[in-house]
Structure formats: C-alpha cells, structure tokens
PDB file of C-alpha atoms in Angstrom:
ATOM      1  CA  MET A   9      45.044  19.635  32.303  1.00 57.00           C
ATOM      2  CA  LYS A  10      44.212  20.976  28.782  1.00 63.00           C
ATOM      3  CA  ASN A  11      43.908  17.496  27.459  1.00 60.00           C
ATOM      4  CA  ARG A  12      41.197  16.830  30.076  1.00 58.00           C
ATOM      5  CA  ILE A  13      39.391  19.716  29.041  1.00 58.00           C
ATOM      6  CA  VAL A  14      39.376  19.099  25.417  1.00 50.00           C
ATOM      7  CA  VAL A  15      38.444  15.491  26.031  1.00 48.00           C
ATOM      8  CA  GLY A  16      35.452  16.524  28.366  1.00 53.00           C
ATOM      9  CA  VAL A  17      34.372  18.939  25.719  1.00 50.00           C
ATOM     10  CA  VAL A  18      34.503  16.241  22.842  1.00 48.00           C
ATOM     11  CA  LEU A  19      32.474  13.820  24.988  1.00 51.00           C
ATOM     12  CA  LEU A  20      29.876  16.422  25.964  1.00 51.00           C
ATOM     13  CA  CYS A  21      29.436  17.431  22.393  1.00 50.00           C
ATOM     14  CA  SER A  22      29.014  13.870  21.294  1.00 55.00           C
ATOM     15  CA  LEU A  23      26.512  13.305  23.893  1.00 52.00           C
ATOM     16  CA  PHE A  24      24.518  16.036  22.774  1.00 52.00           C
ATOM     17  CA  LEU A  25      24.686  15.112  19.146  1.00 50.00           C
ATOM     18  CA  THR A  26      23.696  11.576  19.742  1.00 49.00           C
ATOM     19  CA  SER A  27      20.775  12.540  22.058  1.00 47.00           C
ATOM     20  CA  CYS A  28      19.407  14.671  19.392  1.00 47.00           C
ATOM     21  CA  THR A  29      19.285  11.986  16.336  1.00 45.00           C
ATOM     22  CA  LYS A  30      16.030  10.343  15.630  1.00 47.00           C
ATOM     23  CA  ASP A  31      15.728   6.789  15.178  1.00 44.00           C
ATOM     24  CA  LYS A  32      14.374   6.973  11.486  1.00 44.00           C
ATOM     25  CA  SER A  33      13.786   3.007  11.408  1.00 43.00           C
ATOM     26  CA  GLN A  34      10.638   3.711  13.572  1.00 52.00           C
ATOM     27  CA  THR A  35       9.582   6.999  12.071  1.00 86.00           C
ATOM     28  CA  ILE A  36       7.132   6.380   9.328  1.00 95.00           C
ATOM     29  CA  ALA A  37       6.714   9.875   7.810  1.00 95.00           C
ATOM     30  CA  GLY A  38       9.167  10.318   4.988  1.00 97.00           C
ATOM     31  CA  THR A  39       9.843   9.270   1.200  1.00 98.00           C
ATOM     32  CA  TYR A  40       9.931   5.865   0.074  1.00 98.00           C
ATOM     33  CA  THR A  41      10.502   4.010  -3.281  1.00 98.00           C
ATOM     34  CA  TYR A  42       7.551   1.514  -3.456  1.00 98.00           C
ATOM     35  CA  LYS A  43       6.185  -1.429  -5.471  1.00 98.00           C
ATOM     36  CA  THR A  44       2.796  -2.814  -5.306  1.00 97.00           C
ATOM     37  CA  SER A  45       1.604  -6.150  -6.831  1.00 97.00           C
ATOM     38  CA  GLY A  46      -0.773  -9.020  -6.066  1.00 98.00           C
ATOM     39  CA  THR A  47      -3.945 -10.718  -7.117  1.00 98.00           C
ATOM     40  CA  VAL A  48      -7.709  -9.969  -7.067  1.00 98.00           C
ATOM     41  CA  THR A  49     -10.544 -12.728  -7.162  1.00 98.00           C
ATOM     42  CA  LEU A  50     -12.938 -11.716  -9.550  1.00 98.00           C
ATOM     43  CA  LEU A  51     -16.619 -12.963 -10.315  1.00 96.00           C
ATOM     44  CA  PRO A  52     -18.835 -11.933 -13.282  1.00 95.00           C
ATOM     45  CA  SER A  53     -20.948  -9.009 -11.882  1.00 96.00           C
ATOM     46  CA  GLN A  54     -24.163 -10.486 -12.921  1.00 94.00           C
ATOM     47  CA  LEU A  55     -23.511 -13.553 -10.747  1.00 95.00           C
ATOM     48  CA  VAL A  56     -22.792 -11.655  -7.589  1.00 95.00           C
ATOM     49  CA  GLY A  57     -25.355 -12.164  -4.841  1.00 94.00           C
ATOM     50  CA  LEU A  58     -27.038 -15.054  -6.632  1.00 95.00           C
ATOM     51  CA  ASP A  59     -28.082 -17.957  -4.177  1.00 95.00           C
ATOM     52  CA  ASP A  60     -26.531 -21.312  -4.338  1.00 93.00           C
ATOM     53  CA  ALA A  61     -29.668 -22.887  -6.217  1.00 96.00           C
ATOM     54  CA  THR A  62     -29.467 -20.377  -9.124  1.00 95.00           C
ATOM     55  CA  LEU A  63     -25.646 -20.757  -9.445  1.00 94.00           C
ATOM     56  CA  ALA A  64     -26.062 -24.553  -9.364  1.00 95.00           C
ATOM     57  CA  MET A  65     -28.676 -24.196 -12.289  1.00 95.00           C
ATOM     58  CA  TYR A  66     -25.972 -21.902 -14.231  1.00 94.00           C
ATOM     59  CA  ARG A  67     -23.385 -24.295 -13.524  1.00 94.00           C
ATOM     60  CA  ALA A  68     -25.429 -27.389 -14.848  1.00 96.00           C
ATOM     61  CA  ALA A  69     -26.050 -25.391 -18.177  1.00 95.00           C
ATOM     62  CA  GLY A  70     -22.122 -24.927 -18.597  1.00 94.00           C
ATOM     63  CA  VAL A  71     -21.828 -21.339 -17.548  1.00 91.00           C
ATOM     64  CA  ALA A  72     -18.795 -20.621 -15.710  1.00 89.00           C
ATOM     65  CA  VAL A  73     -19.815 -19.401 -12.219  1.00 93.00           C
ATOM     66  CA  ASP A  74     -16.450 -20.045 -10.060  1.00 94.00           C
ATOM     67  CA  PRO A  75     -14.318 -16.853  -9.102  1.00 95.00           C
ATOM     68  CA  VAL A  76     -11.107 -16.594 -10.938  1.00 96.00           C
ATOM     69  CA  VAL A  77      -7.990 -15.214  -9.652  1.00 97.00           C
ATOM     70  CA  VAL A  78      -6.257 -12.509 -11.810  1.00 97.00           C
ATOM     71  CA  GLY A  79      -2.867 -10.562 -11.270  1.00 98.00           C
ATOM     72  CA  LEU A  80      -2.648  -6.924 -10.848  1.00 98.00           C
ATOM     73  CA  TYR A  81      -0.160  -5.172 -13.269  1.00 96.00           C
ATOM     74  CA  PRO A  82       2.605  -3.993 -10.917  1.00 96.00           C
ATOM     75  CA  GLU A  83       2.950  -0.463  -9.913  1.00 97.00           C
ATOM     76  CA  GLN A  84       6.091   1.444  -8.677  1.00 97.00           C
ATOM     77  CA  GLY A  85       7.242   4.713  -8.031  1.00 98.00           C
ATOM     78  CA  GLN A  86       7.556   7.316  -5.131  1.00 98.00           C
ATOM     79  CA  MET A  87       5.348   7.355  -2.120  1.00 98.00           C
ATOM     80  CA  ASN A  88       5.309  10.009   0.572  1.00 98.00           C
ATOM     81  CA  VAL A  89       4.010   9.817   3.879  1.00 97.00           C
ATOM     82  CA  LEU A  90       3.306  13.303   5.205  1.00 96.00           C
ATOM     83  CA  LYS A  91       2.246  14.439   8.606  1.00 94.00           C
ATOM     84  CA  ASP A  92      -1.310  15.797   8.127  1.00 91.00           C
ATOM     85  CA  GLY A  93      -2.047  19.123  10.331  1.00 82.00           C
ATOM     86  CA  ASP A  94      -1.423  19.557  13.807  1.00 76.00           C
ATOM     87  CA  SER A  95      -3.305  16.298  15.020  1.00 77.00           C
ATOM     88  CA  GLU A  96      -0.922  13.575  16.059  1.00 83.00           C
ATOM     89  CA  GLY A  97      -0.649  10.449  14.184  1.00 92.00           C
ATOM     90  CA  ASN A  98      -2.810  11.908  11.125  1.00 95.00           C
ATOM     91  CA  VAL A  99      -1.050  11.493   7.690  1.00 96.00           C
ATOM     92  CA  LYS A 100      -1.454  11.723   3.951  1.00 96.00           C
ATOM     93  CA  ILE A 101       0.020   9.125   1.811  1.00 97.00           C
ATOM     94  CA  THR A 102       0.783  10.041  -1.927  1.00 98.00           C
ATOM     95  CA  PHE A 103       1.615   7.267  -4.506  1.00 97.00           C
ATOM     96  CA  ASN A 104       3.270   8.540  -7.795  1.00 97.00           C
ATOM     97  CA  ASP A 105       3.344   5.639 -10.122  1.00 96.00           C
ATOM     98  CA  LEU A 106       6.120   6.011 -12.581  1.00 95.00           C
ATOM     99  CA  LEU A 107       3.908   4.739 -15.697  1.00 88.00           C
ATOM    100  CA  GLY A 108       0.541   5.733 -14.318  1.00 85.00           C
ATOM    101  CA  ASN A 109      -1.566   7.746 -11.816  1.00 91.00           C
ATOM    102  CA  ALA A 110      -0.852   9.824  -8.790  1.00 95.00           C
ATOM    103  CA  ASP A 111      -3.098   8.714  -5.971  1.00 96.00           C
ATOM    104  CA  VAL A 112      -3.618  10.201  -2.631  1.00 96.00           C
ATOM    105  CA  THR A 113      -5.171   8.694   0.638  1.00 96.00           C
ATOM    106  CA  SER A 114      -5.192   9.624   4.395  1.00 96.00           C
ATOM    107  CA  GLY A 115      -4.142   7.616   7.081  1.00 96.00           C
ATOM    108  CA  ARG A 116      -3.230   7.214  10.712  1.00 96.00           C
ATOM    109  CA  VAL A 117       0.142   6.335  12.193  1.00 96.00           C
ATOM    110  CA  ASP A 118       0.596   4.556  15.548  1.00 95.00           C
ATOM    111  CA  GLY A 119       4.149   3.882  16.385  1.00 94.00           C
ATOM    112  CA  SER A 120       5.453   1.769  13.592  1.00 96.00           C
ATOM    113  CA  SER A 121       1.888   0.865  12.454  1.00 97.00           C
ATOM    114  CA  ILE A 122      -0.132   2.744   9.668  1.00 98.00           C
ATOM    115  CA  THR A 123      -3.717   2.244   8.928  1.00 98.00           C
ATOM    116  CA  LEU A 124      -5.140   3.521   5.412  1.00 97.00           C
ATOM    117  CA  GLU A 125      -8.613   5.117   5.446  1.00 95.00           C
ATOM    118  CA  SER A 126     -11.083   3.532   3.101  1.00 93.00           C
ATOM    119  CA  GLY A 127     -13.110   5.413   0.900  1.00 89.00           C
ATOM    120  CA  HIS A 128     -10.349   6.376  -1.632  1.00 95.00           C
ATOM    121  CA  VAL A 129     -10.246   5.138  -5.295  1.00 96.00           C
ATOM    122  CA  LYS A 130      -7.680   4.607  -7.763  1.00 96.00           C
ATOM    123  CA  ALA A 131      -7.463   2.841 -11.275  1.00 96.00           C
ATOM    124  CA  ALA A 132      -5.677  -0.418 -11.505  1.00 97.00           C
ATOM    125  CA  GLN A 133      -4.877  -2.797 -14.344  1.00 97.00           C
ATOM    126  CA  LEU A 134      -4.861  -6.640 -14.716  1.00 98.00           C
ATOM    127  CA  THR A 135      -2.335  -8.850 -16.169  1.00 97.00           C
ATOM    128  CA  ASP A 136      -1.969 -12.320 -17.514  1.00 95.00           C
ATOM    129  CA  GLY A 137       1.556 -12.219 -16.676  1.00 93.00           C
ATOM    130  CA  THR A 138       2.707 -10.939 -20.084  1.00 94.00           C
ATOM    131  CA  ASP A 139       0.110  -8.477 -21.333  1.00 95.00           C
ATOM    132  CA  LYS A 140      -2.603  -6.049 -19.640  1.00 95.00           C
ATOM    133  CA  ILE A 141      -5.866  -7.887 -20.076  1.00 96.00           C
ATOM    134  CA  GLY A 142      -8.442  -5.506 -18.040  1.00 97.00           C
ATOM    135  CA  ALA A 143      -8.810  -2.504 -16.037  1.00 97.00           C
ATOM    136  CA  GLY A 144     -10.887  -0.745 -13.516  1.00 97.00           C
ATOM    137  CA  ILE A 145     -11.619   1.653 -10.612  1.00 96.00           C
ATOM    138  CA  VAL A 146     -11.113   0.127  -7.182  1.00 97.00           C
ATOM    139  CA  ALA A 147     -11.751   1.556  -3.584  1.00 97.00           C
ATOM    140  CA  PHE A 148      -8.720   0.734  -1.507  1.00 97.00           C
ATOM    141  CA  SER A 149      -7.796   0.617   2.100  1.00 97.00           C
ATOM    142  CA  GLY A 150      -5.102  -1.096   3.976  1.00 97.00           C
ATOM    143  CA  SER A 151      -2.834  -1.319   6.979  1.00 98.00           C
ATOM    144  CA  GLY A 152       1.035  -1.979   7.425  1.00 98.00           C
ATOM    145  CA  LYS A 153       3.845  -1.838   9.567  1.00 98.00           C
ATOM    146  CA  LYS A 154       7.542  -0.648   9.345  1.00 98.00           C
ATOM    147  CA  TYR A 155      10.385  -3.066   9.715  1.00 97.00           C
ATOM    148  CA  GLU A 156      13.715  -1.300   9.931  1.00 96.00           C
ATOM    149  CA  ASP A 157      13.652   0.933   6.769  1.00 97.00           C
ATOM    150  CA  VAL A 158      11.037  -1.164   4.785  1.00 98.00           C
ATOM    151  CA  LEU A 159       7.190  -0.498   5.013  1.00 98.00           C
ATOM    152  CA  ILE A 160       4.834  -3.093   4.053  1.00 98.00           C
ATOM    153  CA  ILE A 161       1.380  -2.347   3.450  1.00 98.00           C
ATOM    154  CA  ASP A 162      -1.405  -4.848   2.876  1.00 98.00           C
ATOM    155  CA  PHE A 163      -4.210  -3.457   0.600  1.00 98.00           C
ATOM    156  CA  GLN A 164      -7.704  -4.375   0.418  1.00 98.00           C
ATOM    157  CA  TYR A 165      -9.317  -3.569  -3.104  1.00 98.00           C
ATOM    158  CA  GLN A 166     -13.023  -3.267  -3.698  1.00 97.00           C
ATOM    159  CA  GLY A 167     -14.724  -2.408  -7.070  1.00 97.00           C
ATOM    160  CA  LYS A 168     -14.960  -3.455 -10.489  1.00 97.00           C
ATOM    161  CA  PHE A 169     -12.848  -4.394 -13.459  1.00 98.00           C
ATOM    162  CA  THR A 170     -13.652  -5.088 -17.305  1.00 97.00           C
ATOM    163  CA  VAL A 171     -12.019  -8.116 -18.725  1.00 95.00           C
ATOM    164  CA  SER A 172     -12.597  -8.855 -22.247  1.00 91.00           C
ATOM    165  CA  GLY A 173     -15.838  -6.614 -22.382  1.00 93.00           C
ATOM    166  CA  VAL A 174     -17.236  -8.461 -19.220  1.00 94.00           C
ATOM    167  CA  ASP A 175     -17.907  -6.640 -15.977  1.00 96.00           C
ATOM    168  CA  MET A 176     -16.228  -8.450 -13.121  1.00 97.00           C
ATOM    169  CA  THR A 177     -16.610  -7.560  -9.355  1.00 98.00           C
ATOM    170  CA  VAL A 178     -13.956  -8.068  -6.879  1.00 98.00           C
ATOM    171  CA  VAL A 179     -14.722 -10.659  -4.310  1.00 97.00           C
ATOM    172  CA  ALA A 180     -11.379 -10.915  -2.650  1.00 98.00           C
ATOM    173  CA  SER A 181      -7.974  -9.308  -2.933  1.00 98.00           C
ATOM    174  CA  ASP A 182      -4.393 -10.160  -1.891  1.00 98.00           C
ATOM    175  CA  VAL A 183      -2.482  -7.087  -2.680  1.00 98.00           C
ATOM    176  CA  HIS A 184       1.003  -5.870  -1.067  1.00 98.00           C
ATOM    177  CA  CYS A 185       2.974  -2.691  -1.030  1.00 98.00           C
ATOM    178  CA  VAL A 186       6.726  -2.953  -0.257  1.00 98.00           C
ATOM    179  CA  ALA A 187       8.398   0.507   0.232  1.00 98.00           C
ATOM    180  CA  LYS A 188      12.106   1.092   0.977  1.00 98.00           C
ATOM    181  CA  THR A 189      12.916   4.430   3.035  1.00 98.00           C
ATOM    182  CA  ASN A 190      15.002   6.769   0.678  1.00 96.00           C
TER     183      ASN A 190
END
C-alpha cells in the first residue's frame, strides 16, 4: 500500500513539473550568440536616379556605371531579445558586436517569427575578403524565424558607404544574421 502511494506521489509530481516547463525552442525572447554577414550592392551616389540614356552616355565614355557587389565585414557577439513593456509581442533587440558597436532596435514577435522595425541605423564596414575597404552608416530592418534553437534573420540595408573616397549608395542587400540560443 505504501509503495502505491509513493509511486502515485512521484507520478503526480512529475506531471506537475513537466506541465510547467516551457518549450524554449519556440520562445524567441532570450539571449543568443550571433554572427552577421552578407553583401551589399553599391552604385556611385552621383549615378543613382539617372535615366538610361544618361547612363548609356556615361558607359560609352568609359565610365563604370554598373552596380558592384561588395562583402560586409562580419559581425559577431551577443544578442538579446527582450520583452518591451506590457504589450504582447513587442520586443527590443540588442546587438553587442565583440569588436564594434552596440546597436538597439525594436521589433515584434508573432509565434516563432520576428520582424524588426525600420528606421534604426548602425555603422557597417566593407571588406574585399581580406581587408576593410570602406565604411558607412546604414538603416536596417528585417524579419526572421526561429528553428529549434537557432534564430535566422534576413536584414535589409539602406544607406551609403565610402569606398576609396567615393560615395556609394546601397541599391540592394543580401545580409543574414544567424543566432544560436545561449
């Protein structure tokens, strides 16, 4: 009889303990180790917005008018996704780059998806694969999804870089952040 009571109490306790455990694989709020890298497509700023005829004239004169794809210098560090106030789904996201800046943005979480608001800016650097070749300030936004314990965010960058003294405007970007839950 005592054995049945002990077994019953153990089963009841294990039921309570497992029902109170959250599935962290779908909870986006938390701390992460992250790495961001990718490319931006740049065009000299003085050429942005010119019509096709003008670009053709410049091309005929030997001026390079085609966009160039340049690598972003990778960033890595600690990322925090923090609940923001009482509102359901609002978050603050912090990026603490080991060798660079601390950046903060706002976002919204819906289940296993996250959307970063536009309008926040950050410094970014360009690389040729070996050396840093340029830098600039970009506005960034993005969206992503959590898969098990990995959060993948695709960023969109807008803004300008300076490369060898030439002002360049971002016309497209392919930037990804991969973050693993700590």
